PDB file of C-alpha atoms in Angstrom:
ATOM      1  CA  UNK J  17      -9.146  12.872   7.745  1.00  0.00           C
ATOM      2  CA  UNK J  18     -10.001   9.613   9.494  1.00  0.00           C
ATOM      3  CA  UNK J  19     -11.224   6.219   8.137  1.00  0.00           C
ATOM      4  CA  UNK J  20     -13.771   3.876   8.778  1.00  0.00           C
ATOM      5  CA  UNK J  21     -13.471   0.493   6.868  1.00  0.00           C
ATOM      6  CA  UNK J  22     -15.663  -2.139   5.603  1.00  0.00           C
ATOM      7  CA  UNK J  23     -13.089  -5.579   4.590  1.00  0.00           C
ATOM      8  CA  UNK J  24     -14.594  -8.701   3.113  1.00  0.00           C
ATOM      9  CA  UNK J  25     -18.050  -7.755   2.740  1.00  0.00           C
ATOM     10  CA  UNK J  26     -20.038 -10.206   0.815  1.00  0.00           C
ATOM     11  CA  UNK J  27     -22.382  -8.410  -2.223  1.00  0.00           C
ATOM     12  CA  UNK J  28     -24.497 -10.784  -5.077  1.00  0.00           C
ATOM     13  CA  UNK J  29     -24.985  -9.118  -9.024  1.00  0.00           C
ATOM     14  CA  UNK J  30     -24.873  -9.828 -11.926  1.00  0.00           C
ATOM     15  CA  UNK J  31     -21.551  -9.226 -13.370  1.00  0.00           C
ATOM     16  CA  UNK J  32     -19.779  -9.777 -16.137  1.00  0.00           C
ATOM     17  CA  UNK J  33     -19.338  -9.420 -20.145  1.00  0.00           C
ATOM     18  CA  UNK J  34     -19.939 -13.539 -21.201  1.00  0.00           C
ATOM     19  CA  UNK J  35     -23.226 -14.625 -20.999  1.00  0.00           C
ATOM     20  CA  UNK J  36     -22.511 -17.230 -18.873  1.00  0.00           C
ATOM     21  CA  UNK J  37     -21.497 -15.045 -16.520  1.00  0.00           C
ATOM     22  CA  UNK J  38     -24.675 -13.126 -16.477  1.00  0.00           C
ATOM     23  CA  UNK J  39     -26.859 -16.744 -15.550  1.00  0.00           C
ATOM     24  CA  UNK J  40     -26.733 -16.574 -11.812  1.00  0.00           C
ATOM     25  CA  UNK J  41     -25.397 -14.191  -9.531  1.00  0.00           C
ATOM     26  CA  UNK J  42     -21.721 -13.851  -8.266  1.00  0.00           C
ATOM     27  CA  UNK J  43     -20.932 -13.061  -4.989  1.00  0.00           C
ATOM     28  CA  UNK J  44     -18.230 -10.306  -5.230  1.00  0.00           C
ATOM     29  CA  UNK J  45     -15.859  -9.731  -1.788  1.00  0.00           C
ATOM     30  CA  UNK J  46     -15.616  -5.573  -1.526  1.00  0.00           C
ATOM     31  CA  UNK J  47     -13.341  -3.534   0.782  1.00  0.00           C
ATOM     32  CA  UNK J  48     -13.912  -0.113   1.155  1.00  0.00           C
ATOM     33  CA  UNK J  49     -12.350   2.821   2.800  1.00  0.00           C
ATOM     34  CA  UNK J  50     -14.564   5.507   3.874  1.00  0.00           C
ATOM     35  CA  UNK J  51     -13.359   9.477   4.836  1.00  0.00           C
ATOM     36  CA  UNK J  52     -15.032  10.972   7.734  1.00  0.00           C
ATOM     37  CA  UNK J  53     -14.594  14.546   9.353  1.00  0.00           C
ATOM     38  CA  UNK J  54     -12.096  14.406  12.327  1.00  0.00           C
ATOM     39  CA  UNK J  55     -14.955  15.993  14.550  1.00  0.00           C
ATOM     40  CA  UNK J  56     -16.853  12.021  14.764  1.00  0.00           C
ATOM     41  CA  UNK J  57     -13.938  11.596  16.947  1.00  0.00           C
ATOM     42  CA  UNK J  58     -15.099  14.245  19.521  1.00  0.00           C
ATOM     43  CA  UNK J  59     -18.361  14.090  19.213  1.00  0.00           C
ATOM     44  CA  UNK J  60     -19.267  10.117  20.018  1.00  0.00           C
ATOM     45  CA  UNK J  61     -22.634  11.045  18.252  1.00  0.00           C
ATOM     46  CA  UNK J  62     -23.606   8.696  15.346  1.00  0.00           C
ATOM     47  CA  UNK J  63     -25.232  11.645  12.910  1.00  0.00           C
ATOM     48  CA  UNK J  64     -21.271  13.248  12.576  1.00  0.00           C
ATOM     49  CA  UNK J  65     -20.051  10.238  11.140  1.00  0.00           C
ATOM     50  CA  UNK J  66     -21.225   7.665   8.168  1.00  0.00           C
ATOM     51  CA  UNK J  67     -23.235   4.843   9.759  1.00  0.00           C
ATOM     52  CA  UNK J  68     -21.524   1.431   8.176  1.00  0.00           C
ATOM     53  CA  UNK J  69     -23.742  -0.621   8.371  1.00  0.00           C
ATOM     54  CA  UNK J  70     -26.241   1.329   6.600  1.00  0.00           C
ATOM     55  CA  UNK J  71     -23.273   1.716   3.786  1.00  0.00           C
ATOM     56  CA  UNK J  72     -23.182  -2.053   3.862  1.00  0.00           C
ATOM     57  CA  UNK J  73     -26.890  -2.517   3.670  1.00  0.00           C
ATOM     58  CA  UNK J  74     -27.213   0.244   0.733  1.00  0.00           C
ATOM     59  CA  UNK J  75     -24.277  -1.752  -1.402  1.00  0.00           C
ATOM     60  CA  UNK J  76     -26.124  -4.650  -0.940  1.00  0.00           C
ATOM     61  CA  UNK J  77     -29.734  -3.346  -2.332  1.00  0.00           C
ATOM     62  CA  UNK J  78     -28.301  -1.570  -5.269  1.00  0.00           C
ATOM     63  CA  UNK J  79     -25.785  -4.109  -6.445  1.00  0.00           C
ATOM     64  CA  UNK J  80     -29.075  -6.653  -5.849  1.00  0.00           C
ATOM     65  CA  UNK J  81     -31.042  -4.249  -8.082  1.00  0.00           C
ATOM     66  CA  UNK J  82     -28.430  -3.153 -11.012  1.00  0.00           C
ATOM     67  CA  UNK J  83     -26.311  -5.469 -13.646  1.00  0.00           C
ATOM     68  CA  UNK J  84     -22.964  -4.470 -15.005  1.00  0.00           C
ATOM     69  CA  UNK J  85     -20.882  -5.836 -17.820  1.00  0.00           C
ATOM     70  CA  UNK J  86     -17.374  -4.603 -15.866  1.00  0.00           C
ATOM     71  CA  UNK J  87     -16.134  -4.294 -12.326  1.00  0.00           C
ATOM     72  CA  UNK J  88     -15.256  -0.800 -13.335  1.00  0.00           C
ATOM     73  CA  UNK J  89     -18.997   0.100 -13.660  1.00  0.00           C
ATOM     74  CA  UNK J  90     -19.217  -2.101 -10.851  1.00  0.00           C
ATOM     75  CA  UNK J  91     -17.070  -0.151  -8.641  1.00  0.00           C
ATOM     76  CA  UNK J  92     -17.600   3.832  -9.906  1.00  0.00           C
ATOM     77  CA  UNK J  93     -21.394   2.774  -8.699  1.00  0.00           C
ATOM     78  CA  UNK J  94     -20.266   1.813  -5.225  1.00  0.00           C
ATOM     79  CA  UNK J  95     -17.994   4.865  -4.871  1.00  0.00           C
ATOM     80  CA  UNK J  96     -20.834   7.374  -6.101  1.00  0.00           C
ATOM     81  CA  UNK J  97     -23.397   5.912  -3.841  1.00  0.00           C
ATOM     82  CA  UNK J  98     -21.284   6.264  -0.672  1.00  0.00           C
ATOM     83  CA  UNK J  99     -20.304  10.040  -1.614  1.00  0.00           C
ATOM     84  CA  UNK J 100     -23.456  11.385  -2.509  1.00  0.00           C
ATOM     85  CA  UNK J 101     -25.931   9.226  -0.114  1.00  0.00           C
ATOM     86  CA  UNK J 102     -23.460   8.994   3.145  1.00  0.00           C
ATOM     87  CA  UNK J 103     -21.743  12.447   2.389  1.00  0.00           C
ATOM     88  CA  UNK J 104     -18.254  11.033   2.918  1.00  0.00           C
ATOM     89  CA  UNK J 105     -15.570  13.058   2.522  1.00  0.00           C
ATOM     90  CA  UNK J 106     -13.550  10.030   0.467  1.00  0.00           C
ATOM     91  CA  UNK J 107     -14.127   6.380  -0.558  1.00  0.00           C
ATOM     92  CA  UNK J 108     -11.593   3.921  -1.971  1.00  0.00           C
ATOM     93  CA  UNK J 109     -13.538   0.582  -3.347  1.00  0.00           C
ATOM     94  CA  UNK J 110     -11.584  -2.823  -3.841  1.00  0.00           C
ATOM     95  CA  UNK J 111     -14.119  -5.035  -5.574  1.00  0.00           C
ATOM     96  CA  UNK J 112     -12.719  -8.572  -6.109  1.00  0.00           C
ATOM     97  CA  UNK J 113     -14.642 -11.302  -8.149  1.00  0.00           C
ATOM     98  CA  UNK J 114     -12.965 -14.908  -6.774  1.00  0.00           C
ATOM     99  CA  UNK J 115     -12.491 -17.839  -8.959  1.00  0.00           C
ATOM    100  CA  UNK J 116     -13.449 -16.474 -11.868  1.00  0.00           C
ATOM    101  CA  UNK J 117     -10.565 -17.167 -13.961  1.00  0.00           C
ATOM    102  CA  UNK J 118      -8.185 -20.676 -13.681  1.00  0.00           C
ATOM    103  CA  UNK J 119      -5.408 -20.803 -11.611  1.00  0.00           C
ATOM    104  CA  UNK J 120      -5.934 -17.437 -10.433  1.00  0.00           C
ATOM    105  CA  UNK J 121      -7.393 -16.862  -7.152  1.00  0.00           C
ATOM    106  CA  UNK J 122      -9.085 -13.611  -7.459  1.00  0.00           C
ATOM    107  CA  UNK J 123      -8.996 -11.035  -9.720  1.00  0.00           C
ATOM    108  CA  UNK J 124     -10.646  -6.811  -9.383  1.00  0.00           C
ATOM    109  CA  UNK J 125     -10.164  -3.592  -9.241  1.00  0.00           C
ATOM    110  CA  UNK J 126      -9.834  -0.472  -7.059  1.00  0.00           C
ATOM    111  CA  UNK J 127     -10.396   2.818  -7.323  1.00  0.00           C
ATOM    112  CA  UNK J 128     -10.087   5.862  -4.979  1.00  0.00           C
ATOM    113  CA  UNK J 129     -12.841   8.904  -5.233  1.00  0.00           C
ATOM    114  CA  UNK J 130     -13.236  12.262  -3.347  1.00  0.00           C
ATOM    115  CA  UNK J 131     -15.989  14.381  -2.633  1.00  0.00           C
ATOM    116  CA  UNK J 132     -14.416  17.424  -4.640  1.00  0.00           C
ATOM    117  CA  UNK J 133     -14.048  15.452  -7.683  1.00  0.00           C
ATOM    118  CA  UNK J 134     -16.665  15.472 -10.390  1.00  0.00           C
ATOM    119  CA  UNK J 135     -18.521  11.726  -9.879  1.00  0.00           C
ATOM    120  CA  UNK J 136     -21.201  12.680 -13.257  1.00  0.00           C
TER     121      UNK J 136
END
C-alpha cells in the first residue's frame, strides 16, 4: 500500500474540556497518513487516488463546524471522515494542540484506522 501525507496542516475548533478552553478557537497542527491503492502509481489519473487537498479542505470545514471536549473525539472524527468520504484504504491522524500546557511544547494524540475495521 502506498502513502500520501499531509504534515503540519493548520485546523481551528473548539477543543477542549475547561471552559476557558472552549472561548475562542485553537488552532490544532494535524499530520496525517493516508493509504492509497498501488494502481495511483500506474495510472497518473487523479480519480484512482485521494485528492489531498480536498482531504485538507474537508478537515478544515468539519473541524470549523463541530466542538469536542477531547482530542480523541477530535481525532476518531478526522480518521472516519477520510475513510468513508475519500475511500482510503488507511489513515493514521497525529493531532497536536501547542502551548496548551506550561513548559510543555505540545501535547496530542495519534491514532491509526483501516478501512476493514468497524469506524461506528
Amino acid at each position: 500500500m502506498d502513502k500520501i501525507f499531509l504534515y503540519g496542516m493548520k485546523a481551528d475548533t473548539l477543543i477542549g474540556v475547561y471552559d476557558w478552553e472552549r472561548e475562542q478557537l485553537q488552532t490544532l497542527s494535524i499530520d496525517l497518513e493516508i493509504g492509497v491503492p498501488e494502481k495511483t502509481a500506474h495510472s497518473d489519473h487523479i480519480d484512482d487516488t485521494v485528492h489531498y487537498g480536498d482531504v485538507c479542505n474537508a478537515v478544515r470545514k468539519s473541524l470549523r463546524e463541530q466542538r469536542f471536549l477531547l482530542l480523541e473525539a477530535l481525532a476518531e472524527h478526522i480518521a472516519e471522515l477520510v475513510l468513508q468520504d475519500f475511500g482510503a484504504l488507511s489513515v493514521r491522524v497525529r493531532v497536536i494542540k501547542p502551548g496548551i500546557l506550561a513548559d510543555v511544547r505540545e501535547v496530542g494524540v495519534e491514532i491509526e484506522r483501516t478501512a476493514s475495521e468497524d469506524n461506528g
